[in-house]
Amino acid sequence: MAPSIGTSTSRVDGRAKVTGLAKYAGEFAAPDLAYGAVVTSTITKGRIARIDASSALAIRGVLDVLTHTNRPKMAAGDDDYRDDVAPEGGSPFRPLYDDRVKFNGQPIALVLAEDWETAVFAATLVQVDYEEDGFATDLHARLEQAHTVDKPQKPRGDAAKAFAGAAVRHDAEYFIPAEYHNPMELFAATVVWNGGGKLTIYDKTQGVQNVQRYVCGVFGLKPDDVRVMSPFVGGAFGIGLRPQYEVVLATLGALKLKRSVRVVLSRAQMYGLSYRPATIERVSLGANAGGALDAVAYEAVAMTSQHEEFSRNDAGWAEQLYASPNARYAHKLVPLDVMTPCDMRAPGAATGVYALECAMDELAVALKLDPLQLRLRCYSDRDQESGLPYSSKQLKECYRQGAEAFGWDRRSPSPRSMRDGSELVGWGMASGVWEALQMPFSARIILTANGHAEISTAATDIGTGTYTIVAQVAADMLGLPLDSVTVKLGDSTLPTAQVEGGSWTAASVAHAIVNAADDVRKELLSIAQTMPGSPLSGLAPDDVVLADGALASKSDGGRAVAVADVMRHGKMERLEKERSSDFKEDDKHARNTHSAIFAEVKVDEELGVIRVTRVVSAVAAGRIINTKTAASQIMGGVVWGIGMALHEEALTDHAFGRVMNANIAEYHVPVNADVHDIKVIFVDEPDSVINPMGIKGVGEIGIVGVAAAIANAVYHATGQRVRDLPITLDKLAR
């Protein structure tokens, strides 16, 4: 039987998704189901003086209107329950908690009705009087209030002195606006009332056990009384790492009515959830005449909310890419009257590497050096902060293979020197870097005598292909064909799993499966060796392998026993094993994934319209479990990078504190016409240090560096350097 790991395998859940059999959080049926519609604030800061729900309650079919005055009891404060479900020690926003309004679009009431249309209509009839306070939502206007959070990396040497004495210097400020996740599936929760206070919650989330802990903590419920399920997720990209408010509202409704309740947010209400924070990045690079870096100084200033502090490391990514004896990094936050930002694909890296790689390109221009050559001259085989070597780093090979596939050697160095008819042609490149993380996950294997295996873990598949890679790893470890493996995910009653994020799920869950499969193999061997005349007699567990439905000697395939015969001999109908991914901590190596991105743009010389016509992304991310789904992840990241570079921007009217383009017509994202030729290359990167299978994960790395490569290509095409994203034709016209 050919191995499954490392092949291009179609999704095992693909048929269910394209035929509609896959159900999402807002689609599960429940008896006696009521519907909730959310009323949101029209002011940005202040308090609710009065809510008049009488007109809504007068509508036939309306069951109740919940506000902060009549909702079921919630924990009085963060100290009243165990809160380990939010980043940076914060706490997810709890709707209807009190009369305070903290951001525009905040949920302030929930209308419950017999059907969705009635609930939505009645919500428009709820009258609210406010006492409004002054507010601030503009990052640039509040920079004097920026305060420093923990430094991302320790300083080395004297960056200021080295920069001042550098032969060639570059110092510039880059800006990335707030960006919203906009997954295809709206955030929704269906809370099924099972009687006796027991709840089954279908929620759109990246971590079912995370949501279960939160709901139990906020409402004082017993874990055995709350089951959270999320078998399929229509995209999340980080916004589902922490519980969002729809699950709290739906639970409030179910507890109040003592019946099942569904809440689905509108697309506009999704802009009242979290987002990638707007960030100002100041990068200073000093180099000698040959291009070696003498100094790196990086300061990031990002927005956060007044009620919670959120930050990610934008500033320190040069440490994983480039050698420099002097470096200084800082990350600052400006509290604003907004909803708290959150993680968004490759948090910190997507924004920080954008500024860093644009600055490197500008330094290359100042040095009159090819941008790729500059990066090679500054290349580092060690993490600059810790001094540790990498478990693996094939970034040079990414540069080589990516440049060759793109045809980089044919690049004319001067801006505006390449044309295609009436269009200016630009070629740009950038490096990408992300962390290679792994977390404790558990998995259970149930092997039956008829040669079928069921693999279960509470991990969530957010569309990345987790169902498929779990099936592939299990099939290879158990010696079964792929269609003999069933996978169960996204259920809080299953073995423990962390939230799905950070690109850690593949490595983490794969090793839990490997460990459980080892236990299966060991037990089967112990039984097989009790069989009369066993051909496996005297063999140790490491001497045998599961293959083609049999337990066989590694060195002599003729010494084998069918698994069905072993289980029949042991009078076993099923064999069950559960294990965790018990990684050993390694403090002797740095662990990262890397990439090299090459982009071609064509710019209409008269209109300034930019088209991204070609992208090559060469990625080094350890062992790739599924080349098909992994390539899809990288391609999706590239498309998102195109959006980041040219399209995405949340526009806030700071007079009202409100996002004005809260829809996917005016909040621009790439469409089919914006996406042309994308080539993904996976560079071979054996890594026996990071974990036994050499897996790193690819979910995040695909977007990192893409916006910079495109911005650099736009400069090469036009000679115009636009440092504030997105790059639009009006900015080129300046």
XYZ file of C-alpha atoms in Angstrom:
734
model
C 0.000 0.000 0.000
C 1.462 3.338 -1.068
C 1.969 5.881 1.711
C -0.526 8.710 1.987
C 1.664 11.257 3.771
C 3.372 13.581 1.321
C 0.902 13.002 -1.501
C -1.589 15.269 -3.235
C -4.776 13.986 -1.622
C -8.234 15.445 -2.135
C -10.163 16.471 0.947
C -11.994 13.621 2.640
C -14.712 16.110 3.612
C -14.887 17.655 0.146
C -17.976 15.799 -1.023
C -19.914 16.744 2.116
C -19.046 20.384 1.581
C -19.889 20.663 -2.102
C -23.147 18.705 -1.766
C -24.411 20.596 1.261
C -24.239 17.658 3.661
C -21.767 19.546 5.857
C -23.660 21.580 8.445
C -22.469 24.841 9.933
C -23.305 26.572 13.207
C -26.381 28.384 11.907
C -27.826 25.338 10.132
C -28.420 22.719 12.810
C -32.051 21.834 13.427
C -33.484 21.918 16.928
C -36.987 21.356 18.285
C -38.902 24.437 19.407
C -36.220 26.729 17.952
C -36.440 30.482 18.591
C -34.424 33.104 16.721
C -32.461 36.067 18.004
C -31.679 39.356 16.275
C -29.088 41.726 17.691
C -29.637 45.421 18.368
C -26.362 47.349 18.247
C -25.368 50.741 19.591
C -25.384 53.801 17.363
C -22.983 55.736 19.586
C -19.339 55.011 20.279
C -19.000 55.750 23.992
C -21.343 56.526 26.846
C -24.166 54.795 28.662
C -27.633 53.535 27.891
C -30.108 55.828 29.609
C -33.252 53.981 28.517
C -34.305 51.107 26.277
C -37.931 51.021 25.153
C -38.786 47.590 23.745
C -42.563 48.000 23.906
C -43.054 48.375 20.151
C -40.954 45.284 19.483
C -42.779 43.261 22.128
C -46.105 44.214 20.573
C -45.216 42.371 17.351
C -46.869 38.979 17.022
C -44.287 36.239 17.404
C -41.858 38.229 19.539
C -41.047 36.268 22.685
C -38.791 38.625 24.638
C -36.240 41.408 24.336
C -33.146 40.867 26.457
C -31.104 43.826 27.708
C -28.659 44.409 30.521
C -31.655 44.928 32.827
C -33.410 41.578 32.389
C -30.846 39.088 31.127
C -30.016 35.864 32.978
C -27.241 36.081 35.529
C -23.643 36.282 34.338
C -20.398 36.328 36.314
C -19.986 39.721 37.966
C -16.422 40.182 36.739
C -13.382 38.537 35.257
C -12.209 37.434 38.697
C -15.413 35.471 39.236
C -14.470 32.744 36.786
C -11.395 31.102 35.359
C -10.461 33.001 32.202
C -7.912 31.224 30.033
C -9.679 31.685 26.724
C -8.346 35.068 25.614
C -4.874 36.225 24.541
C -2.605 38.508 26.542
C -4.522 37.861 29.760
C -7.586 39.709 28.476
C -11.233 38.752 28.544
C -13.623 38.401 25.601
C -16.283 41.104 25.472
C -19.480 40.066 27.270
C -22.620 41.478 25.654
C -25.516 42.918 27.714
C -23.282 43.009 30.783
C -24.106 46.565 31.914
C -25.265 49.949 30.604
C -21.852 51.051 29.353
C -21.232 51.534 25.628
C -17.580 50.945 24.760
C -17.591 50.933 20.945
C -19.841 51.692 18.018
C -21.861 48.677 16.936
C -21.769 47.120 20.405
C -24.620 44.640 21.001
C -27.055 46.186 23.488
C -30.205 44.080 23.105
C -31.371 40.737 21.738
C -34.838 40.344 20.263
C -36.149 36.771 20.514
C -38.937 35.629 18.231
C -40.560 32.551 16.732
C -38.922 33.157 13.362
C -35.895 35.009 12.052
C -37.751 37.550 9.906
C -39.904 38.661 12.837
C -36.868 38.990 15.097
C -34.996 41.105 12.556
C -37.968 43.403 11.964
C -38.734 43.799 15.663
C -35.100 44.698 16.341
C -35.578 47.834 14.228
C -38.361 48.946 16.605
C -36.293 48.956 19.786
C -35.784 52.581 20.906
C -32.633 53.534 22.797
C -31.721 56.777 24.566
C -28.062 57.392 25.344
C -25.900 59.653 27.457
C -22.959 60.093 25.106
C -19.346 60.691 26.122
C -16.450 61.994 24.089
C -14.494 59.334 22.255
C -11.411 58.711 20.138
C -11.032 56.202 17.312
C -8.178 57.713 15.258
C -4.794 56.087 15.845
C -2.843 58.956 14.282
C -4.604 61.551 16.436
C -3.703 59.797 19.706
C -0.059 58.896 19.199
C 0.924 60.956 22.244
C -0.946 58.392 24.361
C 1.066 55.452 23.075
C 2.572 53.325 25.809
C 5.203 50.627 25.515
C 4.330 46.993 26.037
C 6.876 44.260 26.684
C 9.692 44.586 24.193
C 9.527 41.907 21.494
C 13.268 41.258 21.583
C 16.172 42.382 23.695
C 18.351 45.152 22.223
C 21.808 44.249 20.974
C 24.723 46.643 20.787
C 24.034 50.339 20.200
C 21.576 50.592 17.309
C 21.296 54.391 17.420
C 25.055 54.926 17.264
C 25.528 52.299 14.563
C 22.734 53.762 12.464
C 24.163 57.266 12.738
C 27.549 56.021 11.541
C 26.272 53.722 8.776
C 27.478 54.353 5.230
C 23.965 53.912 3.832
C 20.819 54.578 5.832
C 17.116 54.128 5.340
C 14.520 55.473 7.748
C 10.805 55.464 6.915
C 7.327 54.990 8.303
C 4.835 52.440 6.963
C 1.132 52.162 7.697
C -1.259 49.215 7.602
C -4.950 50.063 8.167
C -7.390 48.000 10.206
C -8.445 44.910 8.275
C -11.428 42.632 8.883
C -11.474 38.847 8.582
C -14.683 38.542 6.526
C -14.966 34.735 6.482
C -17.589 33.409 4.107
C -19.628 31.913 6.966
C -21.206 34.518 9.233
C -20.680 34.128 12.955
C -23.548 32.116 14.381
C -24.523 29.975 17.341
C -27.366 27.492 17.764
C -27.924 26.618 21.421
C -30.035 23.500 21.847
C -31.990 23.289 25.103
C -31.880 19.644 26.192
C -33.876 20.070 29.388
C -32.611 20.191 32.930
C -30.309 23.058 32.039
C -28.165 20.936 29.708
C -27.030 22.664 26.517
C -25.616 21.544 23.198
C -24.036 24.533 21.489
C -23.162 24.661 17.804
C -20.847 27.644 17.457
C -18.590 29.072 14.780
C -15.264 28.800 16.550
C -11.665 27.685 16.199
C -11.761 25.923 19.562
C -14.792 24.077 20.938
C -13.249 23.366 24.331
C -12.236 27.012 24.526
C -15.871 28.072 24.072
C -17.051 25.440 26.528
C -14.720 26.772 29.241
C -15.881 30.305 28.574
C -19.611 29.558 28.604
C -19.278 27.496 31.769
C -17.277 30.252 33.443
C -19.531 33.142 32.452
C -22.787 31.364 33.320
C -21.625 29.198 36.216
C -22.529 25.985 34.405
C -21.025 22.540 34.921
C -18.771 21.259 32.097
C -20.834 18.073 31.866
C -23.913 20.205 31.121
C -22.383 22.078 28.167
C -21.348 20.366 24.961
C -19.899 22.590 22.228
C -19.688 21.389 18.626
C -18.256 22.908 15.471
C -17.795 20.130 12.923
C -17.347 22.516 9.980
C -16.220 26.143 9.857
C -16.575 28.362 6.807
C -13.351 30.266 7.410
C -12.218 32.082 10.542
C -8.584 33.226 10.083
C -8.068 34.051 13.777
C -11.326 35.757 14.671
C -12.597 32.464 16.089
C -9.642 31.908 18.416
C -11.558 33.533 21.251
C -15.315 33.260 21.885
C -17.274 35.962 20.070
C -20.436 37.500 21.442
C -22.995 35.550 19.393
C -22.487 32.456 21.546
C -23.109 34.431 24.746
C -26.271 36.014 23.325
C -27.654 32.696 22.100
C -26.921 31.123 25.495
C -28.602 34.025 27.289
C -31.668 33.515 25.115
C -31.804 29.767 25.733
C -31.424 30.189 29.494
C -34.140 32.859 29.565
C -36.669 31.050 27.369
C -35.657 27.522 28.389
C -35.791 26.544 24.736
C -33.399 26.367 21.808
C -32.176 29.655 20.332
C -30.252 30.585 17.195
C -28.352 33.838 16.661
C -26.736 34.665 13.308
C -24.908 37.966 12.932
C -25.369 40.071 9.822
C -22.399 40.946 7.632
C -22.483 44.512 8.980
C -22.499 43.219 12.567
C -19.361 41.212 11.787
C -17.591 44.589 11.697
C -18.427 44.937 15.382
C -16.220 41.943 16.104
C -12.444 41.867 16.245
C -10.007 42.727 13.423
C -6.347 43.189 12.553
C -5.325 46.422 14.294
C -4.169 49.458 12.356
C -0.411 49.785 12.849
C 2.278 52.378 12.187
C 5.685 50.798 11.625
C 8.894 52.840 11.709
C 11.912 51.015 10.313
C 15.495 52.252 10.371
C 18.195 50.245 8.603
C 21.876 51.095 8.437
C 24.337 49.228 6.227
C 27.947 49.383 5.133
C 28.800 50.028 1.494
C 28.820 46.306 0.755
C 25.265 45.830 1.995
C 25.850 44.148 5.354
C 23.506 45.465 8.041
C 25.108 47.511 10.808
C 21.879 48.460 12.567
C 18.188 47.597 12.723
C 15.754 49.766 14.656
C 12.048 49.018 14.569
C 9.141 50.621 16.379
C 5.535 49.522 15.915
C 2.572 51.513 17.220
C -0.759 49.679 17.100
C -4.299 50.387 18.201
C -6.049 48.511 20.992
C -9.281 49.003 22.923
C -9.824 50.990 26.090
C -11.298 47.967 27.873
C -8.655 45.391 26.935
C -5.020 45.365 25.854
C -4.092 43.351 22.778
C -0.717 43.248 21.047
C 1.305 41.008 18.771
C 4.979 41.123 17.861
C 5.290 43.276 14.744
C 8.773 44.514 15.426
C 11.196 41.630 15.837
C 11.015 39.557 12.663
C 14.392 40.739 11.380
C 15.882 38.569 14.139
C 14.851 35.426 12.247
C 15.989 36.677 8.853
C 19.017 38.965 8.874
C 22.327 39.336 10.673
C 23.055 42.626 12.383
C 25.297 43.339 15.385
C 23.109 46.213 16.575
C 19.339 46.095 16.954
C 16.578 47.782 18.921
C 12.862 46.937 18.889
C 9.802 48.459 20.504
C 6.059 47.829 20.374
C 3.595 50.454 21.583
C -0.168 50.565 21.967
C -2.698 53.371 21.682
C -5.976 52.678 23.541
C -9.043 53.772 21.545
C -12.806 53.526 21.918
C -13.101 50.473 19.697
C -13.705 46.747 19.962
C -10.540 44.885 20.909
C -8.438 43.746 17.933
C -7.481 40.099 17.666
C -5.291 37.670 15.775
C -5.603 37.648 12.006
C -3.689 35.343 9.707
C 0.016 35.506 10.660
C -0.603 38.143 13.373
C 2.317 40.508 13.751
C 4.252 38.925 10.897
C 1.900 39.894 8.060
C 2.178 43.538 9.090
C 5.679 43.625 10.551
C 7.338 41.775 7.691
C 5.528 44.045 5.219
C 7.323 47.071 6.634
C 10.640 45.268 7.111
C 10.734 43.883 3.568
C 9.729 47.179 1.988
C 12.508 48.842 3.975
C 14.976 46.208 2.780
C 13.930 46.938 -0.798
C 14.432 50.661 -0.270
C 17.843 49.973 1.239
C 18.740 47.889 -1.817
C 17.786 50.822 -4.051
C 19.990 53.147 -1.993
C 22.865 50.653 -2.235
C 22.267 50.142 -5.991
C 22.118 46.446 -5.200
C 19.767 43.741 -6.447
C 17.116 43.166 -3.713
C 17.771 39.429 -3.687
C 21.521 39.932 -3.382
C 21.011 42.250 -0.412
C 19.035 39.593 1.412
C 21.676 36.979 0.709
C 24.405 39.282 2.049
C 22.396 39.841 5.236
C 21.364 36.190 5.620
C 21.628 34.677 9.092
C 21.918 30.987 9.967
C 21.125 31.769 13.594
C 18.387 33.529 15.457
C 19.932 36.905 16.174
C 18.416 37.335 19.609
C 19.154 33.921 21.111
C 22.132 33.023 18.955
C 20.637 29.570 18.453
C 20.912 27.721 15.136
C 17.688 26.792 13.369
C 16.278 23.300 13.502
C 16.181 23.844 9.731
C 16.272 26.925 7.520
C 16.172 26.453 3.768
C 15.464 30.100 2.974
C 18.462 30.306 0.619
C 16.996 27.439 -1.354
C 13.641 29.250 -1.379
C 15.425 32.253 -2.885
C 17.134 30.073 -5.487
C 14.143 28.004 -6.562
C 11.727 30.928 -6.439
C 14.021 33.203 -8.464
C 14.614 30.481 -11.038
C 10.910 29.726 -11.466
C 10.096 33.432 -11.702
C 12.934 34.351 -14.055
C 14.375 36.947 -11.685
C 17.690 37.079 -13.535
C 15.900 38.803 -16.426
C 14.872 41.742 -14.240
C 15.974 45.166 -15.423
C 17.007 46.997 -12.230
C 15.875 50.531 -13.088
C 12.309 51.596 -12.229
C 10.019 52.151 -15.225
C 12.393 50.208 -17.474
C 10.140 47.228 -18.197
C 6.964 47.527 -20.270
C 4.215 45.482 -21.857
C 2.445 47.732 -24.348
C 0.751 50.554 -22.441
C 1.494 48.950 -19.072
C 4.537 49.418 -16.884
C 5.914 46.107 -15.598
C 7.390 45.742 -12.141
C 9.118 42.823 -10.435
C 9.471 42.744 -6.667
C 10.400 40.179 -4.053
C 10.331 39.704 -0.301
C 11.153 37.186 2.387
C 8.596 35.535 4.633
C 8.963 34.101 8.130
C 6.672 32.538 10.705
C 7.017 30.509 13.871
C 7.038 26.714 13.789
C 4.842 26.083 16.789
C 3.500 22.905 18.373
C 1.034 22.445 21.203
C -0.293 19.626 23.390
C -3.089 17.794 21.558
C -4.661 14.421 22.285
C -6.136 11.889 19.890
C -8.065 8.653 20.268
C -7.877 5.686 17.913
C -10.563 3.016 17.845
C -9.525 0.113 15.634
C -12.181 -2.487 14.858
C -11.705 -6.128 13.877
C -13.111 -5.497 10.404
C -10.165 -3.240 9.555
C -11.709 0.187 10.167
C -10.290 2.974 12.333
C -12.000 5.962 13.908
C -9.788 8.887 14.898
C -11.187 11.547 17.224
C -9.873 14.775 18.702
C -11.536 18.028 19.731
C -9.456 19.922 17.155
C -11.414 22.052 14.696
C -11.068 22.078 10.912
C -11.472 25.736 9.915
C -11.205 24.873 6.246
C -7.483 24.135 6.222
C -7.860 20.378 5.625
C -7.456 18.980 9.143
C -9.927 16.157 8.481
C -7.779 15.053 5.564
C -4.350 15.170 7.178
C -5.666 13.375 10.277
C -6.977 10.619 8.010
C -3.703 10.479 6.064
C -1.485 10.197 9.145
C -3.743 7.592 10.729
C -3.935 5.557 7.519
C -0.153 5.390 7.225
C 0.459 4.690 10.904
C -2.165 1.920 11.015
C -1.440 0.456 7.594
C -4.951 1.082 6.288
C -6.347 2.559 3.085
C -7.591 6.111 3.441
C -11.238 5.142 2.958
C -11.012 2.822 5.969
C -10.413 5.775 8.301
C -13.166 7.938 9.797
C -12.333 11.236 11.490
C -14.319 13.002 14.203
C -13.437 16.621 15.045
C -14.930 19.729 16.575
C -16.693 18.271 19.637
C -15.800 19.341 23.173
C -16.401 15.784 24.473
C -13.532 14.434 22.359
C -9.871 14.216 23.468
C -8.268 17.510 24.448
C -7.129 19.914 21.754
C -6.010 23.526 21.642
C -7.604 26.132 19.417
C -6.779 25.745 15.734
C -4.369 28.569 15.005
C -0.733 29.533 14.718
C -0.078 26.775 12.145
C 0.453 24.339 15.012
C -2.416 21.907 14.465
C -0.855 19.683 11.789
C 2.305 18.944 13.735
C 0.520 18.681 17.069
C -2.357 16.398 16.162
C -0.212 14.254 13.844
C 2.090 13.322 16.681
C -0.784 12.543 19.005
C -2.014 10.102 16.335
C 1.468 8.629 15.912
C 1.731 8.042 19.669
C -1.713 6.450 19.861
C -0.914 4.280 16.834
C 2.307 3.158 18.565
C 0.227 1.954 21.499
C -2.115 0.123 19.131
C 0.837 -1.576 17.462
C 2.406 -2.573 20.779
C -0.779 -4.140 22.080
C -1.411 -5.988 18.842
C 2.137 -7.336 18.957
C 1.751 -8.552 22.529
C -1.399 -10.434 21.497
C 0.119 -11.719 18.251
C 3.057 -13.194 20.115
C 0.679 -15.393 22.122
C -0.656 -16.997 18.931
C 0.549 -20.577 18.359
C 3.561 -20.568 16.058
C 3.497 -16.779 15.797
C 5.847 -15.512 13.064
C 6.351 -12.401 15.194
C 7.699 -14.240 18.187
C 10.766 -12.596 19.698
C 10.323 -9.268 17.906
C 10.353 -5.985 19.801
C 7.705 -3.276 19.164
C 10.184 -1.213 17.142
C 10.844 -4.231 14.908
C 7.298 -4.397 13.539
C 5.077 -2.150 11.470
C 1.394 -1.978 10.591
C 1.002 -2.296 6.820
C -1.660 -3.556 4.412
C -3.946 -4.650 7.219
C -1.265 -6.735 8.879
C 1.355 -6.568 11.603
C 4.669 -7.379 9.948
C 8.383 -7.468 10.582
C 10.188 -4.398 9.242
C 13.097 -6.459 7.970
C 11.182 -9.486 6.718
C 7.757 -8.825 5.223
C 7.092 -12.542 5.138
C 6.822 -12.566 8.913
C 3.344 -11.093 9.245
C -0.042 -11.672 10.849
C -3.302 -10.113 9.706
C -4.644 -7.599 12.227
C -8.084 -9.231 11.972
C -6.552 -12.565 13.022
C -4.744 -10.955 15.930
C -7.917 -9.325 17.227
C -9.892 -12.541 16.704
C -7.290 -14.408 18.718
C -7.498 -11.798 21.460
C -11.309 -11.943 21.356
C -11.381 -8.214 20.675
C -13.985 -6.445 18.593
C -12.262 -3.100 19.049
C -9.000 -1.750 20.346
C -8.983 1.775 21.782
C -5.962 3.935 22.581
C -5.644 7.630 23.445
C -2.410 9.594 23.623
C -1.148 13.163 23.596
C 1.524 14.817 21.461
C 4.156 14.863 24.171
C 6.814 17.018 22.536
C 10.121 17.381 24.310
C 11.076 21.003 24.827
C 14.151 21.922 22.808
C 16.064 24.981 23.966
C 18.994 24.442 21.619
C 17.355 25.446 18.332
C 15.248 28.217 16.884
C 12.167 27.024 15.007
C 10.643 28.875 12.063
C 9.166 28.468 8.612
C 10.457 30.647 5.774
C 9.492 31.687 2.282
C 10.565 33.767 -0.689
C 7.924 35.598 -2.700
C 8.421 36.988 -6.200
C 5.679 39.163 -7.710
C 5.007 40.757 -11.071
C 2.663 43.706 -11.445
C 1.472 45.556 -14.512
C 0.380 49.158 -14.063
C -1.636 51.088 -16.620
C 0.525 54.163 -17.198
C -2.430 56.504 -17.778
C -4.964 55.195 -15.257
C -2.685 53.841 -12.547
C -4.655 50.581 -12.322
C -2.493 47.824 -10.833
C -2.743 44.149 -11.764
C -0.805 41.385 -10.023
C -0.131 39.113 -12.976
C 2.292 36.565 -11.504
C 3.357 35.388 -8.059
C 5.834 32.657 -7.179
C 5.919 31.604 -3.531
C 8.687 29.209 -2.519
C 8.108 27.836 0.975
C 10.302 25.866 3.379
C 8.017 24.399 6.031
C 9.460 21.037 6.951
C 7.631 17.903 5.863
C 4.415 18.537 3.957
C 1.666 16.043 4.831
C -0.623 16.872 1.905
C 0.870 18.790 -0.999
C -2.577 19.588 -2.416
C -4.191 21.138 0.654
C -0.903 22.772 1.690
C -0.538 24.416 -1.721
C -4.142 25.585 -1.404
C -3.280 27.218 1.906
C -0.314 29.042 0.367
C -2.375 30.150 -2.626
C -5.067 31.471 -0.286
C -2.406 33.386 1.615
C -1.099 34.892 -1.609
C -4.604 36.006 -2.603
C -5.038 37.580 0.822
C -1.665 39.266 0.403
C -2.906 40.762 -2.867
C -5.895 42.104 -0.943
C -3.662 43.484 1.791
C -1.448 45.230 -0.745
C -4.083 46.662 -3.080
C -7.602 46.385 -1.659
C -8.317 45.969 2.042
C -8.994 48.953 4.280
C -11.590 49.564 6.963
C -12.664 53.199 6.621
C -13.767 54.758 9.896
C -15.592 58.062 10.128
C -13.888 59.363 13.246
C -16.658 61.918 13.801
C -18.955 58.980 14.528
C -16.444 56.264 15.426
C -18.102 53.933 12.941
C -16.727 51.730 10.158
C -18.402 53.138 7.073
C -17.684 50.325 4.611
C -19.048 47.485 6.753
C -19.950 45.227 3.860
C -18.130 43.194 1.225
C -19.180 45.523 -1.580
C -17.305 48.549 -0.243
C -14.745 46.725 1.900
C -12.722 45.579 -1.079
C -11.224 42.106 -1.288
C -9.716 40.363 -4.315
C -12.136 38.677 -6.711
C -11.443 36.229 -9.541
C -10.453 39.002 -11.948
C -7.730 40.143 -9.525
C -6.042 36.755 -9.271
C -3.881 35.461 -12.115
C -0.923 33.079 -12.124
C 0.173 31.787 -8.700
C 2.903 29.149 -8.474
C 3.643 27.415 -5.169
C 6.951 25.625 -4.595
C 7.617 23.506 -1.510
C 11.336 23.377 -0.853
C 12.527 20.080 0.598
C 13.412 20.724 4.231
C 14.157 17.620 6.313
C 14.008 18.440 10.021
C 14.582 15.680 12.554
C 15.023 18.169 15.387
C 11.687 19.961 15.554
C 9.651 16.751 15.957
C 9.960 13.112 14.858
C 7.954 13.640 11.642
C 9.620 16.950 10.739
C 6.292 18.803 10.395
C 6.102 22.596 10.745
C 2.721 23.753 9.376
C 1.813 26.098 6.508
C -1.358 27.988 7.427
C 0.201 31.352 8.248
C 3.379 31.566 6.163
C 1.472 31.947 2.873
C 0.505 35.586 3.486
C 3.757 36.788 5.054
C 5.818 38.942 2.709
C 3.288 38.943 -0.133
C 2.144 42.543 0.355
C 5.772 43.673 0.501
C 6.700 41.829 -2.700
C 3.776 43.507 -4.480
C 4.592 46.955 -3.039
C 8.199 46.528 -4.150
C 7.030 45.503 -7.611
C 4.809 48.597 -7.830
C 7.820 50.769 -7.031
C 9.892 48.987 -9.658
C 7.142 49.498 -12.231
C 6.383 53.141 -11.482
C 9.263 54.653 -9.520
C 6.662 55.702 -6.936
C 7.055 54.413 -3.371
C 3.724 54.066 -1.555
C 4.251 53.143 2.095
C 0.669 53.235 3.383
C -1.548 50.328 2.428
C -3.529 49.668 0.377
C -1.743 50.945 -2.731
C -4.484 52.618 -4.766
C -4.368 54.615 -7.966
C -4.985 57.923 -6.132
C -1.825 57.332 -4.084
C 0.170 56.614 -7.233
C -1.191 59.845 -8.707
C 0.364 61.879 -5.894
